[in-house]
Amino acid sequence: MSGLKNSPFGKRLRASQQDTDDDTPRRNRPRVNPIFGVSPAGSATPSLDSRARTSSESSGGPDSPVDPSRVARDYGDRFVPSRDAGDMRTSYHLMEQEPSTPSKKSRIIPSESDALKEQANALFSSILHTEVTPPSPHRPTSPTRPPVASTCAAPPSTPTRRRLFAYSSPSHSNPSTPSRRLDTPTDEAYSMSPVRAQSRQLLESPRRQLRSVCKTPYRVLDAPELAEDFYLNLVDWSSTNVLGVGLKSCVYLWTAHNAAVSKLCDLGESENAISSVSWVQKGSTLAVGTLAGDLHVYDASTLQLIRSYPVAHHQRIGAIAWNAHILSSGSRDRLVHHRDVREAGTKPFKKCQGHRQEVCGLKWSNDGGASSASLASGGNDNKVCIWDLRGSRRAAAGLPNAGRPVSGVSNGDDSGPGDIPLWKFHEHTAAVKALAWDPHIAGVLATGGGTQDKHIRFWNTGTGTMLNELDTGSQVCNLMWSMTSHELVSTHGFSSTTAQNQICIWKYPTLDMVASLTGHTNRVLYLAMSPDGETIVTGAGDETLRFWNAFPKKESSEREKDSRLDYGKLIR
């Protein structure tokens, strides 16, 4: 210290202290900062306490001088990172890009879903939970820590057990153990595995075989001038393995087995455009609807026009459906017309009105044959109607629940130019274009809503009740059931999440996602399936048609297998 006092810095410090006023009492003399000088009157020295000081506190005495550099930066001796306690998926990097768990309404559909990866992650989470908190009945539960007294601390107590090591088996230390644990060769004490027995059981247990789906299309076709309109249906696949596509004013046919392309018709002279195409269930007959409301029926094998219904509707025909020889068409004029193509007349034999806006979806069921099939229609008024052409009033009166009020469903009391719907569903909050009847369970209908709805709902049309619903998070454009497995494929458009324009395959009734296919850059507005049920084709506003191997081959039954008694096949 003597060296510091005799140094030039110490001399300047003592000289600055002697220059102060000697008449001022020491206790009233303001504190002097040797570095920055006297603090000005009325200014407060920065305090370590971030709270605002009151006037009484500030007047109680002079403030202690504090170095501002120390207040601005407060460093500790080490860095302790902040982790999300209890979230094991975050700690092991198994979360998606969104760190927080999304709600039900804002659930994010994975753009690249991998069923094997999801199963592995679920298995890892189960094993990790078993290792951290093993549900062992032999291990006693950890006692809870008693609350610490706020008044005085409890005096330390001497432990009762003074032996640090106990050379005895668990059977001696724990009287409740019925036998000696260590005598069992399969005990955990002799295990060479780094995990517990419960974890080994999970790892060795057989797992469900997951079906792998190819994520890339095996064929891509250019479809120039393919309209990007949610209310049109411009792609359909026939039972004879011919794909029909409406491109502006023309209809083209693409034969799958030889990739040959032919033009069926051209409406360019009348300045009209194609709005819908639909093949008959069995055969080569194709129905074509136009924006002007005309309806034409062609024979694709001869490329000849069979029937023509000029001004079949007053506005565009956006949906067409076949039921054997019955041709049903839905239009923007809110009507559904039914015509028998065997008759020479052009007028429909029945009209149905159940929507207040455009009819954009029509699908016939295949339950019980053509005579007992039901028709489902979806409209821009967010409604779904179920029709029975044999007489809706008579069929509704025979149902056990027809006279009882059902939530969200009405059996129709408003009469119109034709029969009233058998059921009307009101749950959707956007246009319903996507309709699909389950080929495996009779009377089950799947419907999909538009941009404001984003839901797929499943209905029992026999009782008029909703079976289940699925929030997809994006606009549902099309739905189609698999013929080889109990699965459902849906195509999507606008989305409030990161995944858009995807094709999703769902397992029914668990509604687990099997795969998510991506590749289109615009809304996937069109969907069709090959006659063997293995391939689907999707069309979008990016003017491409993409072919996907979406479903497995149909398993042959025992009756369809070759018989060993068929000696004709053994002859060379």
XYZ file of C-alpha atoms in Angstrom:
572
model
C 0.000 0.000 0.000
C 2.917 2.385 0.637
C 3.917 2.046 -2.987
C 0.393 2.956 -4.114
C 0.319 6.049 -1.842
C 3.641 7.342 -3.177
C 2.709 6.645 -6.782
C 1.623 9.533 -9.089
C -1.932 8.168 -9.042
C -2.041 8.320 -5.229
C -0.667 11.867 -5.155
C -3.329 13.079 -7.605
C -5.996 11.382 -5.530
C -4.880 13.097 -2.308
C -4.636 16.472 -4.101
C -8.219 16.163 -5.376
C -9.443 15.418 -1.836
C -7.683 18.466 -0.381
C -9.332 20.793 -2.934
C -12.817 20.111 -1.491
C -14.481 22.647 0.803
C -13.301 22.208 4.390
C -16.313 24.109 5.807
C -18.751 21.455 4.610
C -19.385 18.804 7.245
C -18.096 15.393 6.381
C -21.425 13.686 6.840
C -23.196 16.115 4.513
C -20.370 16.179 2.014
C -21.341 14.397 -1.203
C -19.542 11.250 -2.104
C -16.707 11.808 -4.573
C -16.043 9.350 -7.332
C -12.318 9.441 -7.973
C -12.802 8.500 -11.585
C -15.881 10.491 -12.669
C -15.782 13.288 -10.041
C -18.704 14.522 -7.909
C -22.074 13.232 -8.935
C -24.369 16.127 -9.916
C -27.206 17.108 -7.636
C -30.490 15.344 -8.272
C -28.965 12.546 -10.304
C -29.247 9.043 -8.911
C -26.449 6.573 -9.082
C -27.443 3.362 -10.868
C -28.538 0.715 -8.406
C -28.304 -3.048 -8.576
C -31.986 -3.239 -7.698
C -33.961 -2.939 -10.927
C -37.096 -1.804 -9.077
C -37.998 1.876 -9.038
C -37.027 3.594 -5.792
C -39.520 5.681 -3.888
C -38.955 9.200 -2.682
C -38.630 8.044 0.915
C -35.912 5.609 -0.050
C -34.029 8.201 -2.057
C -34.176 10.768 0.740
C -33.047 8.364 3.434
C -29.373 8.895 2.694
C -26.831 9.289 -0.051
C -26.604 6.570 -2.691
C -23.553 4.417 -2.910
C -21.536 4.955 -6.049
C -21.682 1.924 -8.342
C -19.687 1.388 -11.475
C -22.157 1.537 -14.422
C -20.144 -1.034 -16.337
C -20.881 -3.532 -13.588
C -24.626 -2.845 -13.779
C -24.814 -3.162 -17.533
C -23.096 -6.539 -17.604
C -23.616 -9.185 -14.966
C -21.587 -12.303 -15.632
C -21.602 -15.527 -13.693
C -18.866 -18.006 -13.132
C -20.437 -20.591 -15.454
C -23.152 -21.044 -18.093
C -26.178 -23.205 -17.282
C -28.343 -23.795 -20.369
C -32.124 -23.620 -20.128
C -33.776 -26.863 -21.161
C -37.414 -27.835 -21.458
C -37.796 -30.083 -18.446
C -39.739 -33.261 -19.008
C -39.854 -33.065 -22.803
C -37.810 -36.062 -23.821
C -38.564 -35.703 -27.527
C -37.025 -32.229 -27.522
C -33.924 -33.450 -25.673
C -33.393 -36.301 -28.129
C -34.142 -34.255 -31.266
C -37.260 -36.188 -32.226
C -39.538 -33.176 -32.524
C -40.584 -31.701 -35.831
C -39.754 -28.162 -36.860
C -42.470 -26.754 -34.612
C -41.254 -26.978 -30.969
C -44.674 -26.622 -29.433
C -47.348 -29.279 -29.653
C -49.948 -28.121 -32.225
C -53.580 -28.091 -31.276
C -56.220 -30.249 -32.883
C -57.351 -27.543 -35.245
C -53.860 -26.553 -36.332
C -52.368 -30.000 -36.609
C -49.557 -30.118 -39.147
C -49.672 -32.890 -41.697
C -46.150 -34.170 -42.380
C -45.076 -33.428 -45.898
C -42.809 -36.503 -45.991
C -44.454 -39.107 -43.786
C -42.471 -42.272 -43.145
C -44.361 -44.984 -41.317
C -41.191 -46.873 -40.355
C -39.651 -43.744 -38.841
C -42.808 -42.978 -36.879
C -42.894 -46.515 -35.511
C -39.214 -46.343 -34.536
C -39.723 -43.010 -32.771
C -42.706 -44.364 -30.850
C -40.726 -47.435 -29.789
C -37.769 -45.283 -28.699
C -40.050 -43.049 -26.624
C -41.574 -46.088 -24.898
C -38.162 -47.547 -24.067
C -36.865 -44.203 -22.849
C -39.905 -43.781 -20.594
C -39.407 -47.302 -19.245
C -35.739 -46.649 -18.483
C -36.347 -43.303 -16.783
C -39.419 -44.327 -14.798
C -39.435 -48.143 -14.662
C -42.771 -49.532 -13.453
C -41.080 -52.123 -11.214
C -43.215 -53.510 -8.360
C -40.097 -54.368 -6.305
C -38.814 -50.793 -6.259
C -40.506 -48.661 -3.608
C -41.814 -45.298 -4.617
C -39.566 -42.364 -3.799
C -40.857 -40.489 -0.758
C -41.934 -36.918 -1.191
C -39.736 -34.235 0.297
C -41.355 -32.651 3.356
C -41.920 -28.899 3.259
C -39.140 -26.808 4.753
C -40.189 -24.897 7.857
C -40.009 -21.162 7.412
C -39.421 -20.291 11.097
C -36.486 -22.428 12.092
C -34.485 -25.221 10.593
C -34.770 -28.725 12.034
C -31.658 -30.016 13.807
C -29.750 -32.714 11.961
C -30.641 -36.235 12.987
C -28.286 -39.173 13.323
C -29.071 -41.930 10.821
C -30.234 -45.152 12.384
C -28.323 -47.413 10.025
C -24.582 -47.025 10.456
C -23.338 -49.810 8.192
C -22.287 -48.528 4.800
C -22.104 -51.933 3.115
C -24.515 -54.823 3.506
C -23.345 -58.187 2.211
C -26.731 -59.887 1.967
C -29.157 -60.874 -0.790
C -32.367 -58.909 -1.326
C -34.366 -61.760 0.153
C -32.696 -61.198 3.546
C -32.937 -57.417 3.450
C -36.544 -57.434 2.320
C -38.674 -59.876 4.327
C -41.568 -59.536 1.872
C -39.559 -61.242 -0.901
C -40.871 -64.820 -1.140
C -37.663 -66.341 -2.567
C -34.040 -65.540 -3.217
C -33.781 -63.262 -6.269
C -30.157 -63.913 -7.003
C -30.762 -67.639 -7.266
C -32.724 -67.032 -10.497
C -30.428 -67.139 -13.560
C -32.698 -64.733 -15.471
C -32.480 -62.008 -12.854
C -31.508 -58.493 -13.955
C -28.376 -58.673 -11.838
C -26.915 -61.224 -14.274
C -28.149 -59.507 -17.434
C -25.605 -58.276 -19.958
C -28.110 -55.969 -21.646
C -27.805 -52.220 -21.010
C -31.598 -51.873 -20.740
C -34.154 -53.274 -18.350
C -36.271 -56.362 -18.802
C -39.335 -54.326 -19.750
C -37.354 -52.552 -22.475
C -35.969 -55.837 -23.791
C -39.505 -57.181 -23.968
C -40.554 -54.201 -26.067
C -37.591 -54.630 -28.392
C -38.109 -58.376 -28.821
C -41.893 -58.225 -29.245
C -43.174 -58.653 -32.824
C -44.152 -55.398 -34.514
C -46.810 -54.701 -37.055
C -45.569 -54.992 -40.604
C -45.902 -51.567 -42.211
C -46.633 -51.158 -45.865
C -44.100 -49.102 -47.733
C -45.417 -46.695 -50.342
C -43.237 -45.279 -53.103
C -43.008 -41.521 -52.633
C -42.327 -40.701 -56.287
C -44.694 -41.137 -59.258
C -43.675 -43.782 -61.756
C -45.066 -41.748 -64.668
C -45.741 -38.053 -65.306
C -47.790 -36.818 -68.268
C -48.181 -33.262 -69.476
C -51.756 -31.989 -69.500
C -51.684 -28.534 -71.112
C -54.602 -26.235 -70.327
C -55.881 -28.479 -67.535
C -58.267 -26.128 -65.744
C -57.565 -25.221 -62.123
C -61.164 -25.088 -60.917
C -62.266 -26.719 -57.681
C -65.821 -27.318 -58.962
C -64.880 -29.308 -62.099
C -64.239 -33.047 -62.568
C -62.019 -33.531 -65.608
C -60.241 -36.875 -65.016
C -61.701 -40.398 -64.869
C -60.385 -43.961 -65.404
C -62.563 -46.599 -67.082
C -62.941 -50.301 -66.358
C -61.302 -50.967 -69.742
C -58.083 -49.268 -68.544
C -58.554 -46.054 -70.533
C -58.016 -42.634 -68.962
C -60.282 -39.792 -70.045
C -59.091 -36.203 -69.563
C -60.882 -32.958 -70.418
C -58.533 -30.244 -71.619
C -60.310 -26.970 -72.356
C -62.674 -27.797 -75.273
C -61.302 -31.293 -76.028
C -61.498 -34.740 -74.473
C -58.466 -37.012 -74.842
C -58.219 -40.743 -74.225
C -55.007 -42.330 -72.944
C -54.771 -46.119 -73.136
C -52.738 -47.483 -70.246
C -51.362 -50.718 -71.729
C -49.778 -49.064 -74.800
C -49.761 -45.327 -73.838
C -51.693 -44.462 -77.009
C -53.474 -41.070 -77.084
C -56.581 -40.282 -79.150
C -58.920 -37.332 -79.316
C -62.541 -38.142 -78.563
C -64.220 -34.811 -79.263
C -63.511 -31.129 -79.824
C -65.973 -28.374 -78.912
C -63.769 -25.546 -80.105
C -66.142 -24.432 -82.852
C -68.946 -23.650 -80.401
C -66.597 -21.819 -78.002
C -67.591 -24.242 -75.266
C -65.383 -26.005 -72.704
C -65.412 -29.337 -70.900
C -66.530 -29.203 -67.262
C -66.863 -32.901 -66.305
C -66.210 -36.426 -67.588
C -67.387 -39.771 -66.203
C -67.132 -43.392 -67.372
C -69.877 -45.945 -66.956
C -69.086 -48.613 -64.313
C -68.545 -51.373 -66.895
C -67.916 -50.630 -70.527
C -66.501 -47.962 -72.813
C -69.240 -45.338 -72.574
C -68.137 -41.863 -71.525
C -70.388 -38.959 -70.482
C -69.163 -35.407 -71.050
C -70.599 -32.238 -69.490
C -69.893 -28.696 -70.672
C -69.867 -25.191 -69.258
C -72.925 -24.314 -71.363
C -74.998 -27.053 -69.731
C -74.865 -29.586 -72.583
C -74.523 -33.306 -71.930
C -73.034 -35.768 -74.424
C -72.539 -39.542 -74.344
C -69.749 -41.127 -76.438
C -68.636 -44.634 -77.300
C -64.878 -44.582 -76.671
C -64.199 -47.764 -78.638
C -65.537 -46.224 -81.891
C -65.090 -42.526 -80.967
C -68.729 -41.940 -81.927
C -71.429 -39.797 -80.302
C -74.289 -41.941 -78.938
C -76.572 -39.471 -77.175
C -76.699 -35.704 -76.989
C -78.760 -33.668 -74.528
C -78.567 -30.006 -75.522
C -79.311 -27.610 -72.686
C -79.515 -30.459 -70.192
C -79.001 -27.783 -67.527
C -79.220 -24.023 -67.622
C -75.673 -23.656 -66.272
C -72.442 -25.661 -66.225
C -72.472 -29.358 -65.367
C -69.754 -29.923 -62.788
C -70.565 -33.473 -61.617
C -71.681 -36.649 -63.427
C -72.338 -40.121 -61.975
C -73.483 -43.432 -63.501
C -75.705 -46.139 -62.055
C -75.876 -48.826 -64.767
C -77.984 -47.162 -67.503
C -79.019 -44.206 -65.299
C -77.018 -41.028 -65.947
C -77.169 -38.418 -63.162
C -75.819 -34.890 -63.579
C -75.386 -32.047 -61.096
C -75.220 -28.440 -62.186
C -74.697 -24.903 -61.062
C -78.467 -24.432 -61.347
C -78.723 -26.413 -58.031
C -80.567 -29.344 -59.652
C -79.734 -33.029 -60.087
C -81.222 -34.620 -63.234
C -81.596 -38.343 -63.875
C -81.807 -39.710 -67.421
C -82.102 -43.191 -68.879
C -79.642 -43.405 -71.775
C -81.674 -46.254 -73.321
C -84.547 -43.902 -74.019
C -84.592 -41.633 -77.023
C -86.053 -38.642 -75.188
C -83.943 -35.790 -73.908
C -85.965 -34.840 -70.842
C -84.992 -36.307 -67.449
C -87.392 -38.739 -65.858
C -86.666 -37.312 -62.399
C -85.320 -34.065 -60.921
C -83.971 -33.627 -57.415
C -83.460 -30.336 -55.618
C -81.844 -30.342 -52.196
C -79.091 -27.736 -52.475
C -79.270 -23.971 -52.448
C -76.046 -23.528 -54.413
C -74.051 -25.374 -57.062
C -73.918 -29.173 -56.992
C -70.219 -30.017 -57.242
C -70.120 -33.704 -56.208
C -72.127 -36.808 -57.155
C -71.472 -40.458 -56.273
C -73.623 -43.597 -56.555
C -73.186 -46.430 -54.076
C -72.712 -50.024 -55.197
C -74.626 -51.568 -52.296
C -77.222 -54.124 -53.319
C -76.983 -53.549 -57.061
C -78.182 -50.769 -59.317
C -81.836 -51.032 -58.256
C -81.204 -50.366 -54.554
C -78.246 -47.973 -54.828
C -78.205 -44.615 -53.071
C -76.934 -41.327 -54.461
C -74.838 -38.846 -52.502
C -74.600 -35.217 -53.605
C -72.385 -32.446 -52.252
C -72.935 -28.757 -52.819
C -71.377 -25.367 -52.488
C -73.919 -24.697 -49.713
C -71.823 -26.967 -47.421
C -74.549 -29.653 -47.405
C -74.515 -33.368 -48.203
C -77.732 -35.027 -49.412
C -78.543 -38.726 -49.622
C -81.133 -39.704 -52.251
C -83.192 -42.824 -52.890
C -84.809 -42.800 -56.326
C -87.305 -45.459 -55.294
C -89.085 -42.841 -53.202
C -87.415 -40.850 -50.459
C -90.601 -40.330 -48.425
C -91.419 -44.024 -48.358
C -87.844 -45.020 -47.510
C -87.503 -42.407 -44.775
C -90.742 -43.507 -43.125
C -89.473 -47.075 -42.858
C -86.265 -46.191 -40.995
C -86.246 -46.699 -37.215
C -84.682 -43.286 -36.549
C -86.558 -41.374 -39.252
C -89.104 -39.874 -36.882
C -86.591 -38.983 -34.172
C -84.572 -35.754 -34.174
C -80.925 -36.384 -34.991
C -78.307 -33.731 -34.208
C -77.167 -32.010 -37.394
C -79.301 -34.203 -39.654
C -82.742 -33.707 -41.100
C -84.735 -36.063 -43.271
C -86.056 -33.154 -45.276
C -89.377 -31.367 -44.972
C -88.856 -28.763 -47.716
C -90.403 -29.978 -50.958
C -89.076 -29.033 -54.375
C -89.424 -30.018 -58.032
C -88.811 -33.713 -57.338
C -88.141 -35.995 -54.427
C -86.748 -34.706 -51.161
C -83.442 -36.073 -49.839
C -83.442 -39.060 -47.564
C -80.850 -37.435 -45.297
C -79.173 -34.053 -45.232
C -75.954 -33.480 -43.304
C -75.044 -29.968 -42.125
C -71.734 -30.458 -40.291
C -69.411 -29.214 -43.024
C -68.510 -25.522 -43.095
C -67.261 -25.340 -46.713
C -68.137 -26.694 -50.151
C -68.346 -30.504 -50.322
C -66.937 -31.902 -53.549
C -65.171 -35.019 -52.224
C -67.545 -37.991 -51.864
C -66.684 -41.710 -51.609
C -68.737 -44.782 -50.681
C -66.922 -47.473 -48.706
C -66.790 -50.671 -50.836
C -66.014 -52.801 -47.760
C -68.816 -51.665 -45.413
C -72.301 -51.068 -46.773
C -73.847 -47.674 -46.113
C -70.636 -45.882 -45.039
C -69.955 -42.594 -46.826
C -66.838 -40.390 -46.585
C -67.155 -36.665 -47.313
C -64.521 -33.929 -47.442
C -64.896 -30.166 -46.956
C -63.184 -27.272 -48.685
C -60.840 -24.547 -47.513
C -62.850 -23.337 -44.515
C -63.644 -26.865 -43.320
C -60.596 -29.122 -43.892
C -62.375 -32.151 -42.394
C -63.121 -35.656 -43.599
C -66.293 -37.021 -42.043
C -67.675 -40.550 -42.118
C -71.417 -41.216 -42.102
C -73.733 -44.133 -41.582
C -76.387 -43.449 -44.202
C -78.627 -46.144 -42.776
C -79.190 -44.254 -39.519
C -78.106 -40.768 -40.589
C -75.382 -40.480 -37.929
C -71.746 -39.416 -38.117
C -69.274 -42.196 -37.321
C -66.007 -40.287 -37.148
C -64.211 -37.184 -38.367
C -60.629 -36.283 -39.240
C -59.061 -32.820 -39.261
C -56.650 -32.860 -42.203
C -55.492 -29.251 -41.854
C -55.930 -28.536 -45.573
C -58.582 -28.278 -48.255
C -60.019 -31.679 -49.214
C -60.424 -31.887 -52.996
C -61.058 -35.613 -53.621
C -61.675 -38.860 -51.765
C -61.436 -42.453 -52.978
C -61.482 -45.808 -51.221
C -59.037 -48.579 -52.000
C -60.481 -51.771 -53.452
C -57.596 -53.953 -52.231
C -57.292 -52.714 -48.631
C -59.432 -50.812 -46.148
C -57.699 -47.515 -46.796
C -58.721 -44.096 -48.052
C -56.803 -41.689 -50.280
C -57.419 -37.941 -50.167
C -56.014 -35.098 -52.242
C -55.532 -31.624 -50.822
C -55.055 -28.023 -51.828
C -54.918 -24.842 -49.767
C -53.588 -25.370 -46.269
C -52.997 -23.373 -43.100
C -49.996 -25.557 -42.251
C -46.638 -26.189 -43.895
C -47.831 -29.128 -46.037
C -49.826 -28.258 -49.163
C -50.888 -29.976 -52.386
C -50.269 -33.449 -50.947
C -51.882 -36.856 -51.457
C -52.571 -38.650 -48.154
C -53.387 -42.317 -47.552
C -55.309 -43.109 -44.359
C -55.977 -46.381 -42.591
C -59.625 -46.921 -41.643
C -61.064 -46.972 -39.002
C -57.978 -45.916 -36.992
C -57.418 -42.941 -39.356
C -53.659 -43.337 -39.061
C -51.665 -41.887 -41.928
C -50.003 -44.545 -44.057
C -48.145 -42.173 -46.386
C -48.097 -38.628 -47.695
C -47.160 -38.111 -51.345
C -45.942 -34.786 -52.655
C -44.890 -33.526 -56.049
C -47.631 -31.253 -57.356
C -47.009 -27.521 -57.152
C -50.721 -26.605 -57.315
C -53.909 -27.902 -55.763
C -54.511 -31.588 -56.472
C -58.014 -31.157 -57.875
C -58.472 -34.422 -59.803
C -58.196 -38.066 -58.768
C -58.924 -41.392 -60.474
C -58.086 -45.057 -59.850
C -57.047 -47.846 -62.187
C -59.418 -50.804 -62.643
C -57.080 -53.138 -60.712
C -57.155 -50.779 -57.706
C -53.362 -50.497 -57.358
C -52.620 -47.229 -59.171
C -54.039 -43.751 -58.761
C -53.621 -40.771 -61.064
C -53.755 -37.190 -59.825
C -54.127 -33.972 -61.765
C -53.407 -30.415 -60.668
C -53.269 -26.858 -61.893
C -49.577 -27.343 -62.669
C -50.847 -29.078 -65.865
C -49.414 -32.488 -65.032
C -50.879 -35.947 -64.461
C -48.921 -38.087 -62.000
C -49.308 -41.854 -61.585
C -48.639 -43.395 -58.149
C -48.401 -46.985 -56.933
C -50.530 -46.290 -53.889
C -52.188 -49.578 -52.911
C -51.069 -53.222 -52.677
C -52.166 -55.984 -54.971
C -55.417 -57.724 -54.251
C -54.936 -60.906 -52.268
C -56.405 -63.934 -54.005
C -58.805 -66.006 -51.932
C -58.655 -69.760 -51.506
C -61.338 -70.274 -54.147
C -59.430 -68.207 -56.700
C -56.226 -70.214 -56.271
C -55.376 -72.871 -58.827
C -56.677 -76.289 -57.962
C -54.373 -79.281 -58.015
C -57.170 -81.321 -59.565
C -57.169 -79.161 -62.697
C -55.158 -81.491 -64.920
C -55.730 -79.298 -67.952
C -53.063 -76.890 -66.728
C -50.569 -79.713 -66.292
C -50.633 -80.616 -69.996
C -47.718 -79.111 -71.867
